[in-house]
XYZ file of C-alpha atoms in Angstrom:
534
model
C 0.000 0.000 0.000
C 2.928 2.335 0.930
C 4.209 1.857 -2.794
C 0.861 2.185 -4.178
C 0.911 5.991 -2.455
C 4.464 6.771 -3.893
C 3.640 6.101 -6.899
C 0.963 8.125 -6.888
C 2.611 10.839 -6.036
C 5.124 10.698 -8.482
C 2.454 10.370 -11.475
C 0.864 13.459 -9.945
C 4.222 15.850 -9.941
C 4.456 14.512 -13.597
C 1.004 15.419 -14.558
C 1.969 19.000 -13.215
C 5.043 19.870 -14.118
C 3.725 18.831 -18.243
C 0.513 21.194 -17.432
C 3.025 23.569 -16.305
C 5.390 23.645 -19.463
C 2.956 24.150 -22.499
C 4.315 22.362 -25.506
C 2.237 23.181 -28.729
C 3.295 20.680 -30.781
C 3.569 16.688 -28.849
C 6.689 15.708 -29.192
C 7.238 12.283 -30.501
C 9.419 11.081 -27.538
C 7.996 11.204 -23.809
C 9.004 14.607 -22.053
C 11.725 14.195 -19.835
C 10.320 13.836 -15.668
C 12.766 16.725 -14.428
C 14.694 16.250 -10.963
C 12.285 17.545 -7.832
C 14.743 19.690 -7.337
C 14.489 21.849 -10.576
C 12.136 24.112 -11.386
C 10.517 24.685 -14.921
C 11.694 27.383 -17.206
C 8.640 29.981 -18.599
C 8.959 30.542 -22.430
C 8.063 34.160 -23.224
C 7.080 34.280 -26.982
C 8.829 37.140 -28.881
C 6.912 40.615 -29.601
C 6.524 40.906 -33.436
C 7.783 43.216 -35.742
C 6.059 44.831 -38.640
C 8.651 44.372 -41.363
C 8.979 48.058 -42.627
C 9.880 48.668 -38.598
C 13.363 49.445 -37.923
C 14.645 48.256 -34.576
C 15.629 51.027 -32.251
C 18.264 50.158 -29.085
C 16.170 51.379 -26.296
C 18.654 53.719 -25.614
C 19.286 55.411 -28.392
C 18.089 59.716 -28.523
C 16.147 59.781 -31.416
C 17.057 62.872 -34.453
C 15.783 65.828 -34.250
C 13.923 66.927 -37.361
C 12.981 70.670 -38.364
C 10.727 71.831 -41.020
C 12.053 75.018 -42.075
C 10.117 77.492 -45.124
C 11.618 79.840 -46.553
C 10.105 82.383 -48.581
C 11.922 84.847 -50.985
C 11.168 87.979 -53.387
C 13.590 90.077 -55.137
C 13.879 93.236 -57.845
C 10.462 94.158 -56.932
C 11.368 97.887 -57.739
C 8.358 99.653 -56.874
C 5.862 97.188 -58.051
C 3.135 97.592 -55.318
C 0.122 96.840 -57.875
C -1.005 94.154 -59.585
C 0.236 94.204 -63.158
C 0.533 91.993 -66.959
C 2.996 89.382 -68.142
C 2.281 87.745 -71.073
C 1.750 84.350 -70.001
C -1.205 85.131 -68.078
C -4.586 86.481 -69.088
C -4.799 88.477 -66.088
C -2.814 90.347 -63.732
C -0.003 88.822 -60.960
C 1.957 89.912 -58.271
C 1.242 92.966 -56.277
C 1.944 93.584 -52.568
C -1.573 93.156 -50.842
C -2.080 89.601 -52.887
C 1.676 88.688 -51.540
C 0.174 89.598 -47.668
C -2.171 87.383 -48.039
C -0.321 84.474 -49.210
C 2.405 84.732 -46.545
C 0.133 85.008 -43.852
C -1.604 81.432 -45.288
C 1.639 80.151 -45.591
C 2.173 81.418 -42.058
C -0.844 79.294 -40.413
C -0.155 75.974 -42.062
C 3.919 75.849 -41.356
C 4.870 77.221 -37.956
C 8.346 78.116 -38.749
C 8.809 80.519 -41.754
C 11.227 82.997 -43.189
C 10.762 85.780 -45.718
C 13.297 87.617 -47.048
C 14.047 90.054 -50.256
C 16.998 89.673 -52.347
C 17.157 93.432 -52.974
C 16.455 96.224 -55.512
C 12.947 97.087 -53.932
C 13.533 100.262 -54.878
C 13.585 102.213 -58.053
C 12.255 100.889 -61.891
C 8.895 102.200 -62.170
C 6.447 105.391 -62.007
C 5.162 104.966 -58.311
C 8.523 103.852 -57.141
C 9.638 107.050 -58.530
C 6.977 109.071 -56.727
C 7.406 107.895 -53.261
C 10.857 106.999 -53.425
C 10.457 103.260 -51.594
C 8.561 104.610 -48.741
C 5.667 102.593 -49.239
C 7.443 99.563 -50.106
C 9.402 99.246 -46.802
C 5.886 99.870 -44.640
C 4.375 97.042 -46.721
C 7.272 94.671 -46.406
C 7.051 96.012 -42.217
C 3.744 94.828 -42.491
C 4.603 91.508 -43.949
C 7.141 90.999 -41.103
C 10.261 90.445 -43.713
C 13.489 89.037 -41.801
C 16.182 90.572 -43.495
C 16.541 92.086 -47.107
C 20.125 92.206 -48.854
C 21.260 95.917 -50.551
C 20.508 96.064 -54.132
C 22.088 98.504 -56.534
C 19.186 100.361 -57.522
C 18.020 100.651 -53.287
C 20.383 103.711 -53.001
C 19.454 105.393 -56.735
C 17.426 107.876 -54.885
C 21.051 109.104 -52.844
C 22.412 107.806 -49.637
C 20.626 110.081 -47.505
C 16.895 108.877 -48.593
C 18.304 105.349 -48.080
C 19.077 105.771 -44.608
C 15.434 106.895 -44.167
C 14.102 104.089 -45.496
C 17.112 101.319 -43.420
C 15.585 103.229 -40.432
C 12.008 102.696 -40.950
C 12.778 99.188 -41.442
C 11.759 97.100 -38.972
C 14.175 94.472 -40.508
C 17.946 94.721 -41.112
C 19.247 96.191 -44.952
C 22.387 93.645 -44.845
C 25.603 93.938 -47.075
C 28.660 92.539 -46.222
C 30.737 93.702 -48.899
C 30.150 97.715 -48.832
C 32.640 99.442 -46.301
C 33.523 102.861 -45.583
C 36.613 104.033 -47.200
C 38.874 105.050 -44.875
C 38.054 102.496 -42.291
C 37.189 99.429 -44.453
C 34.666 98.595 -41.691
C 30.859 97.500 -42.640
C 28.712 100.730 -43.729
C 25.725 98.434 -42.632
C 24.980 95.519 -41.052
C 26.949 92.611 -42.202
C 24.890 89.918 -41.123
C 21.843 88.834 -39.104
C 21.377 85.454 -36.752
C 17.675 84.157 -36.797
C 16.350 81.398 -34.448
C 13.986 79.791 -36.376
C 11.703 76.961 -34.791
C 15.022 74.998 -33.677
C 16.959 75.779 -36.037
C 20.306 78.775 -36.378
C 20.121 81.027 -39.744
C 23.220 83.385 -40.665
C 21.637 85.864 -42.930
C 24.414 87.824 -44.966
C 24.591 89.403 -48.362
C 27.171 90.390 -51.229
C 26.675 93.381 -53.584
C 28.560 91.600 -57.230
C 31.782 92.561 -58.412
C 29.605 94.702 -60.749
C 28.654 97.083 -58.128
C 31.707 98.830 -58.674
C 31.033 100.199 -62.250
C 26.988 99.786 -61.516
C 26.701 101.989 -58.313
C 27.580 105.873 -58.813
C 30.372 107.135 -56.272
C 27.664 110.112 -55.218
C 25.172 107.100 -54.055
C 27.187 105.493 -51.570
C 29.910 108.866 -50.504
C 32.923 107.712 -48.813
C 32.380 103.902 -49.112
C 33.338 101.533 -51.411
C 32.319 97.714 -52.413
C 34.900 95.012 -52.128
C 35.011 92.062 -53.752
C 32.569 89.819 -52.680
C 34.370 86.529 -52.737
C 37.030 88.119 -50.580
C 34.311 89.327 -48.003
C 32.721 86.002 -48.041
C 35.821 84.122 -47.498
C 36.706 85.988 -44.537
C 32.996 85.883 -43.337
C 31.168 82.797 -43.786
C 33.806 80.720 -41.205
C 32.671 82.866 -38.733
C 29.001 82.472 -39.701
C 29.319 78.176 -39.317
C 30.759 79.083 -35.896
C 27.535 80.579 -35.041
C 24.847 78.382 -37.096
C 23.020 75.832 -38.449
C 22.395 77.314 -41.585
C 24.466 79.939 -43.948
C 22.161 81.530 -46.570
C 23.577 84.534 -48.462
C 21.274 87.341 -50.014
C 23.306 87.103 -53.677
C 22.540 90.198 -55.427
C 24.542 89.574 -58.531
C 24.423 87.746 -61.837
C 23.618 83.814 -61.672
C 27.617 82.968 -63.056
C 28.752 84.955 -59.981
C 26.537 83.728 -57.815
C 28.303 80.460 -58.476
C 31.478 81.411 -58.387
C 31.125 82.674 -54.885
C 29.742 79.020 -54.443
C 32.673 77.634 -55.629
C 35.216 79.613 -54.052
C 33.902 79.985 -50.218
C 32.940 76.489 -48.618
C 29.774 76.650 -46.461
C 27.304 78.252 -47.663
C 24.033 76.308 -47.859
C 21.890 78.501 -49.901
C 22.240 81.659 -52.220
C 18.828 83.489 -52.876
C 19.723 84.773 -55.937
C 18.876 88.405 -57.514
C 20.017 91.292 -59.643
C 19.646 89.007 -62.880
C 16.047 88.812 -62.619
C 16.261 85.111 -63.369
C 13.501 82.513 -63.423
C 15.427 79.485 -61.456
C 11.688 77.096 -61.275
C 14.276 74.592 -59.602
C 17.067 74.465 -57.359
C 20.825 74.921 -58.946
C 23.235 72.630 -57.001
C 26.843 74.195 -56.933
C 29.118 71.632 -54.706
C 26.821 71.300 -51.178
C 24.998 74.790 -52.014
C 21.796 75.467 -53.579
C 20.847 78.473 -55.932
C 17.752 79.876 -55.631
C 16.281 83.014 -57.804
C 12.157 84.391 -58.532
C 12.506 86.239 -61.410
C 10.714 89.980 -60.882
C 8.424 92.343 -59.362
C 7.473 89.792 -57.168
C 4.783 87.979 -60.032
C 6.122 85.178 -58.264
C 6.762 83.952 -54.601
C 9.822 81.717 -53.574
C 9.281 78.928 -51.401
C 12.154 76.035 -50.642
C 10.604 73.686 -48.147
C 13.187 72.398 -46.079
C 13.713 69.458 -43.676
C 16.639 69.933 -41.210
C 18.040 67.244 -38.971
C 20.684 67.390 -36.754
C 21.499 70.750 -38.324
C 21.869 69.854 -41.588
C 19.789 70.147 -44.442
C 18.641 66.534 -45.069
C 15.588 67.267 -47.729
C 14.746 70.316 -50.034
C 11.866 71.202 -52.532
C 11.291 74.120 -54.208
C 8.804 75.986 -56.373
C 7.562 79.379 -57.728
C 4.016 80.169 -56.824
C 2.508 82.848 -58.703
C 1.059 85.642 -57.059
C -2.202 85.023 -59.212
C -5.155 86.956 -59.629
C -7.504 84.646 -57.902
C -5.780 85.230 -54.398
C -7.967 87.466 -52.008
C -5.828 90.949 -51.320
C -5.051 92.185 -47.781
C -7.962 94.807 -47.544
C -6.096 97.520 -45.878
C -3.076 96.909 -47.895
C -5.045 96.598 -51.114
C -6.872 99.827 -50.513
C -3.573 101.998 -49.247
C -2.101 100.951 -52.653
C -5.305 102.007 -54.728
C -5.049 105.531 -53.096
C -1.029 105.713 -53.569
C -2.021 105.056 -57.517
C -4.103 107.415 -57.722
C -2.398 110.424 -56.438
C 0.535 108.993 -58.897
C -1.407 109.679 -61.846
C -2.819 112.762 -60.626
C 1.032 114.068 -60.209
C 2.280 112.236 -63.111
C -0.398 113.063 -66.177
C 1.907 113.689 -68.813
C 3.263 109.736 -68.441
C -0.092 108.632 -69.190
C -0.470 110.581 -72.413
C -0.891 107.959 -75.580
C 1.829 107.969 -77.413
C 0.049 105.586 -80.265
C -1.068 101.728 -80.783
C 0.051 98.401 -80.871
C -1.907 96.138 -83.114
C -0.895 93.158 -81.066
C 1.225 92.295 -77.934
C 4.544 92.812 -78.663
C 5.985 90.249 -75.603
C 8.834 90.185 -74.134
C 8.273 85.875 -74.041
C 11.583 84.085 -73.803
C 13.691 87.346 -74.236
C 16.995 85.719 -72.132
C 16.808 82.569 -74.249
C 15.559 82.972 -77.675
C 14.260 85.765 -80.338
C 11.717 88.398 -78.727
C 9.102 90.669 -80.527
C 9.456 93.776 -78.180
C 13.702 93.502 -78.594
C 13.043 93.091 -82.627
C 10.999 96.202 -81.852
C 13.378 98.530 -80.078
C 16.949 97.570 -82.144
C 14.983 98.396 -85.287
C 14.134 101.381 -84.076
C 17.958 102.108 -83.147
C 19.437 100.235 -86.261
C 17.228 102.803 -88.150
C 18.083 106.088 -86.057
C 21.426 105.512 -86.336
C 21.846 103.798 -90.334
C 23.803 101.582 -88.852
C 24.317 97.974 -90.476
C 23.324 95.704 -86.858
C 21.854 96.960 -83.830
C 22.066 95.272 -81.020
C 20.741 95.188 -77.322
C 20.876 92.643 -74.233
C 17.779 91.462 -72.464
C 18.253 93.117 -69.515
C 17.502 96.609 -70.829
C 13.798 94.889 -71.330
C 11.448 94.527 -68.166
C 7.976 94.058 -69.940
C 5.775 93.252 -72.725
C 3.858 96.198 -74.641
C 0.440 94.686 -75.050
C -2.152 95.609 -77.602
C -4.154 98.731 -77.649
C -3.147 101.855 -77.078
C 0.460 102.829 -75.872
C 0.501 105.626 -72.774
C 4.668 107.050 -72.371
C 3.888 104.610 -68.789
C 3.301 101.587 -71.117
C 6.452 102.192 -72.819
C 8.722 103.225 -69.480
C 7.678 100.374 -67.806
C 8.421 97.821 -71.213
C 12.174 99.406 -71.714
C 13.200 102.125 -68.285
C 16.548 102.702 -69.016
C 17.734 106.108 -69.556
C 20.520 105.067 -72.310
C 22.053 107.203 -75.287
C 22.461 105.552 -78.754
C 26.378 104.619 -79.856
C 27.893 103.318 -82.482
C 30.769 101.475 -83.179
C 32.941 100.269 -86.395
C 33.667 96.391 -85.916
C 34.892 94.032 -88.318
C 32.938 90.745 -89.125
C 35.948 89.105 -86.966
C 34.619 91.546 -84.176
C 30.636 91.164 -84.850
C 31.579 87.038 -84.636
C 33.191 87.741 -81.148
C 29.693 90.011 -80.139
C 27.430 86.985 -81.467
C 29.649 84.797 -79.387
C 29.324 86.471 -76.460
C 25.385 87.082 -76.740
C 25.536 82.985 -77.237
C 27.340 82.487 -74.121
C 24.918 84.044 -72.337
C 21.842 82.345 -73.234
C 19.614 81.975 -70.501
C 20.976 85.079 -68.746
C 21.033 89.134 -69.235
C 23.530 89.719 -70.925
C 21.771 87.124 -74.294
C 21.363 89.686 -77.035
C 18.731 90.762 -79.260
C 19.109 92.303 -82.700
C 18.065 93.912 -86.053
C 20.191 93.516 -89.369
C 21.396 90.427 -88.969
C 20.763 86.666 -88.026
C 22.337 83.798 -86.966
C 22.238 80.023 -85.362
C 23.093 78.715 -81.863
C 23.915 75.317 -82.392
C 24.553 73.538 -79.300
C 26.269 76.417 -77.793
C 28.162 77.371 -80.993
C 27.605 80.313 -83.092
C 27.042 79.750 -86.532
C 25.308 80.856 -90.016
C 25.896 84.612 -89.514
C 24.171 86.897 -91.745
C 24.326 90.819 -92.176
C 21.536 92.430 -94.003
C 20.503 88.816 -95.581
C 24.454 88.001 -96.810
C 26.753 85.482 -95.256
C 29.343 87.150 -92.906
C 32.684 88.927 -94.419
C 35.097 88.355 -91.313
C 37.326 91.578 -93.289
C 34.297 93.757 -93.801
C 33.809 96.614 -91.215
C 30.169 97.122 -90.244
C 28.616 99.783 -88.111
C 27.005 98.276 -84.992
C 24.461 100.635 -82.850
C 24.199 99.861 -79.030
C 23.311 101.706 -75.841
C 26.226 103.253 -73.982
C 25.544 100.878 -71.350
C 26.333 98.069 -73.701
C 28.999 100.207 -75.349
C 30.818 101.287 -72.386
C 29.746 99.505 -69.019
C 28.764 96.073 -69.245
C 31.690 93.526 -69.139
C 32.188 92.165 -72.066
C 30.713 93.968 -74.513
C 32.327 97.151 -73.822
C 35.679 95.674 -74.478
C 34.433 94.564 -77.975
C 32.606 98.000 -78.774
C 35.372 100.048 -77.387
C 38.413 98.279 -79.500
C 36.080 99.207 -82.414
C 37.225 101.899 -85.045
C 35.401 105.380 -84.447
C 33.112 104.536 -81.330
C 30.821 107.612 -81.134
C 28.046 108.327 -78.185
C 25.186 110.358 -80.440
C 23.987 111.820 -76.871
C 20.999 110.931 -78.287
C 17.822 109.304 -75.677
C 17.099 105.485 -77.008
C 13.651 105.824 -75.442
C 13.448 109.545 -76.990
C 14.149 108.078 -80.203
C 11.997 104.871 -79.911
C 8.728 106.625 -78.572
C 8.786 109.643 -81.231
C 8.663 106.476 -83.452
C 5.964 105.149 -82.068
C 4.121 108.878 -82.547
C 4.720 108.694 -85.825
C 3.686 105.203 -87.477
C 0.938 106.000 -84.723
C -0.003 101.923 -85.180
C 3.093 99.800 -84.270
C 3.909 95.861 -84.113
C 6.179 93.632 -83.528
C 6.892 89.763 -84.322
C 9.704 87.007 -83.937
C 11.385 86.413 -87.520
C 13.614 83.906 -86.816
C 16.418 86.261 -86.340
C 18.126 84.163 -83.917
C 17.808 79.890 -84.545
C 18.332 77.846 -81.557
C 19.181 74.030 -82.160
């Protein structure tokens, strides 16, 4: 009987322990009866993971991530109202429209820049009239960060500059203009912003064309240095103190990357001056080029992801400041009323000078063959009997749409107060212009002309005709500029001024060009096929 019992007990701490120890599949041998001395291990069945899931150490910190918008005008000049292009039907831009999109932008992404590349001031009638005033208490209103100097900001003199810096409620930065005897900054040189979590160094470079652009009276007793030679010595000290470097670049698109190249980093160059349409970002090395265009038809935005300080994700677009956007209702009215006393003080500008059958557009004028530059270097070819006439893109701002033409229309199509020169080159010489205007494509200083044609094929210039006849590289031909071409802009002064009898007529272009337009009383313009592109 005492047996019986042990047994028993025995089968009984075997039934347990196997109720204890869950098996979910029998085994097909018997489970082992452990020692009474050992106690059963627990199995703890392992937590899944999803397979896009990446395993994290429990104690690792994870990255910080930033989402950083930046938003960016430049060469405004003046252009408060809402006003044509020739791509769209109805009017863009204008500063009560741009409120109103910044302060959407605003609510939807919690950390936000805005900044202006320069040249607010200056270009147009109302500019003229209130010499930037307005501008700078709309841009107050906007709550701007920073804005870099532009040539044309200190056109009206130094003194009426420093009225508008001071009613800014945000800093007027250039790093490269210093005061003569002291080569110390004449303004601020550069600007830290805390943004969300994230250090900005704001600074900004006038071009090495400041020199020749900016008149000595403008800017008395100060100078502009080089800007690569500022940056170099700058932007070291700026990664000291931030995240991010992004330089204000008022200067042309090839200098803009050739400060890239030359000064390590700097993360991002909001471009201006060139008035170029950049609809993506333009990678130079680890930096990225920004530029949109003019008169602020369009707003920049570059959408950026930071993490750990470093920019880790970028997009970028141009977002028309279209017609269909609300205006600010204060600001839209202020600017109604500043127009209005304009034309009251201004009548003779909106006199009509005659008509234009159709638009003559100013569509694709930095890359191909444009109706309103056919329009004004016939004009000049004709004024002056000269054999070509020639003119870059820049001196062109608008189109000069159909219906009647008031001296406004006109000064706001071609603004530049330029006389009429001429110059004796030889075909060798006219070859070398052609060349240059090629090399340019895309840019300002791309060329438009009368009296002569001729092909860009894949970057080289070929097929030149004068007056319908091939080319005679030994053949001297008179070529009609503006002395701005003929004895400022790099380049093309060299070329004009090695010429044989270079002569300044002191004659106005846009004298010249809108007595024409008096005269035929009905004017037009088309492409011709002046200039191929293959």
């Amino acid at each position: 009987m005492k047996r019986f019992l042990v047994l028993l007990s025995v089968l009984a701490m075997v039934a347990l322990v196997a109720c204890a120890t869950p098996t979910p599949t029998p085994a097909p041998t018997p489970t082992p009866v452990p020692k009474p001395t050992e106690a059963p291990k627990p199995t703890t069945a392992p937590t899944p993971v999803p397979p896009t899931a990446t395993a994290v150490p429990p104690t690792a910190t994870p990255v910080k991530e930033t989402k950083l918008t930046i938003l960016h005008t430049n060469d405004t000049h003046g252009h408060l109202d809402a006003f044509r292009i020739a791509e769209f039907p109805n009017p863009v831009g204008g500063v009560a429209r741009r409120a109103t999109m910044i302060a959407q932008i605003r609510k939807e992404t919690p950390n936000v820049l805005l900044v202006d590349g320069g040249d607010v001031h200056q270009g147009i009638l109302i500019a003229d009239t209130y010499k930037g005033e307005p501008d700078i208490k709309f841009m107050n209103a906007m709550g701007y960060d920073a804005m870099g100097l532009g040539n044309h900001d200190v056109d009206y003199g130094w003194a009426t500059f420093q009225a508008r810096k001071d009613a800014a409620k945000f800093p007027i930065l250039s790093a490269n203009l210093v005061i003569s005897a002291t080569n110390k900054p004449a303004l601020t040189s550069y600007v830290i912003k805390q943004v969300g979590d994230v250090k900005i160094a704001l600074t900004s470079f006038g071009g090495p064309d400041f020199k020749s652009l900016v008149k000595q009276e403008f800017v008395p007793d100060m100078k502009f240095e080089d800007p690569i030679v500022s940056a170099k010595a700058l932007v070291p000290e700026l990664r000291k103190q931030a995240d991010l470097v992004v330089v204000l670049g008022h200067e042309l698109v090839s200098d803009d990357k050739k400060l890239a190249e030359a000064v390590p980093g700097i993360d991002i160059i909001i471009g201006a001056h060139e008035h170029a349409r950049l609809n993506e970002i333009v990678k130079v090395g680890n930096t990225m080029l920004v530029e949109a265009w003019q008169f602020g038809a369009f707003l920049g935005r570059l959408d950026l992801t930071i993490r750990a300080g470093k920019i880790a994700d970028a997009k970028y677009q141009l977002v028309p400041v279209a017609n269909s956007i609300t205006p600010d209702a204060a600001i839209d009215a202020e600017v109604k009323s500043l127009v209005a006393k304009m034309k009251e003080q201004n009548q003779a500008r909106f006199v009509v000078l005659g008509e234009a059958t159709a638009d003559i557009t100013d569509t694709n004028l930095r890359t191909q063959e444009a109706a309103i530059g056919n329009f004004a270097t016939d004009v000049m070819r004709m004024e002056s009997k000269a054999d070509i006439a020639v003119s870059t893109a820049s001196s062109f701002l608008s189109s000069i749409f159909k219906g009647p033409i008031t001296v406004n229309d006109y000064m706001e199509a071609i603004p530049y107060k330029n006389t009429l020169v001429t110059s004796q080159l030889t075909g060798a010489q006219v070859k070398q212009l052609l060349e240059l205007c090629a090399k340019n494509i895309g840019a300002g200083a791309f060329c438009q002309l009368s009296g002569a044609s001729f092909t860009i094929n894949k970057g080289i210039v070929e097929d030149i005709k004068v007056g319908g006849a091939a080319l005679d590289a030994a053949k001297t031909y008179t070529v009609a500029t503006t002395n701005y071409q003929g004895g400022v802009a790099a380049g093309f002064k060299d070329i004009f001024q090695t010429g044989k009898n270079y002569t300044d007529s002191g004659k106005d272009v846009n004298e010249l060009i809108m007595n024409y337009i008096k005269a035929q009383k009905q004017v037009s313009a088309k492409v011709e096929g002046r200039i191929t592109i293959k």
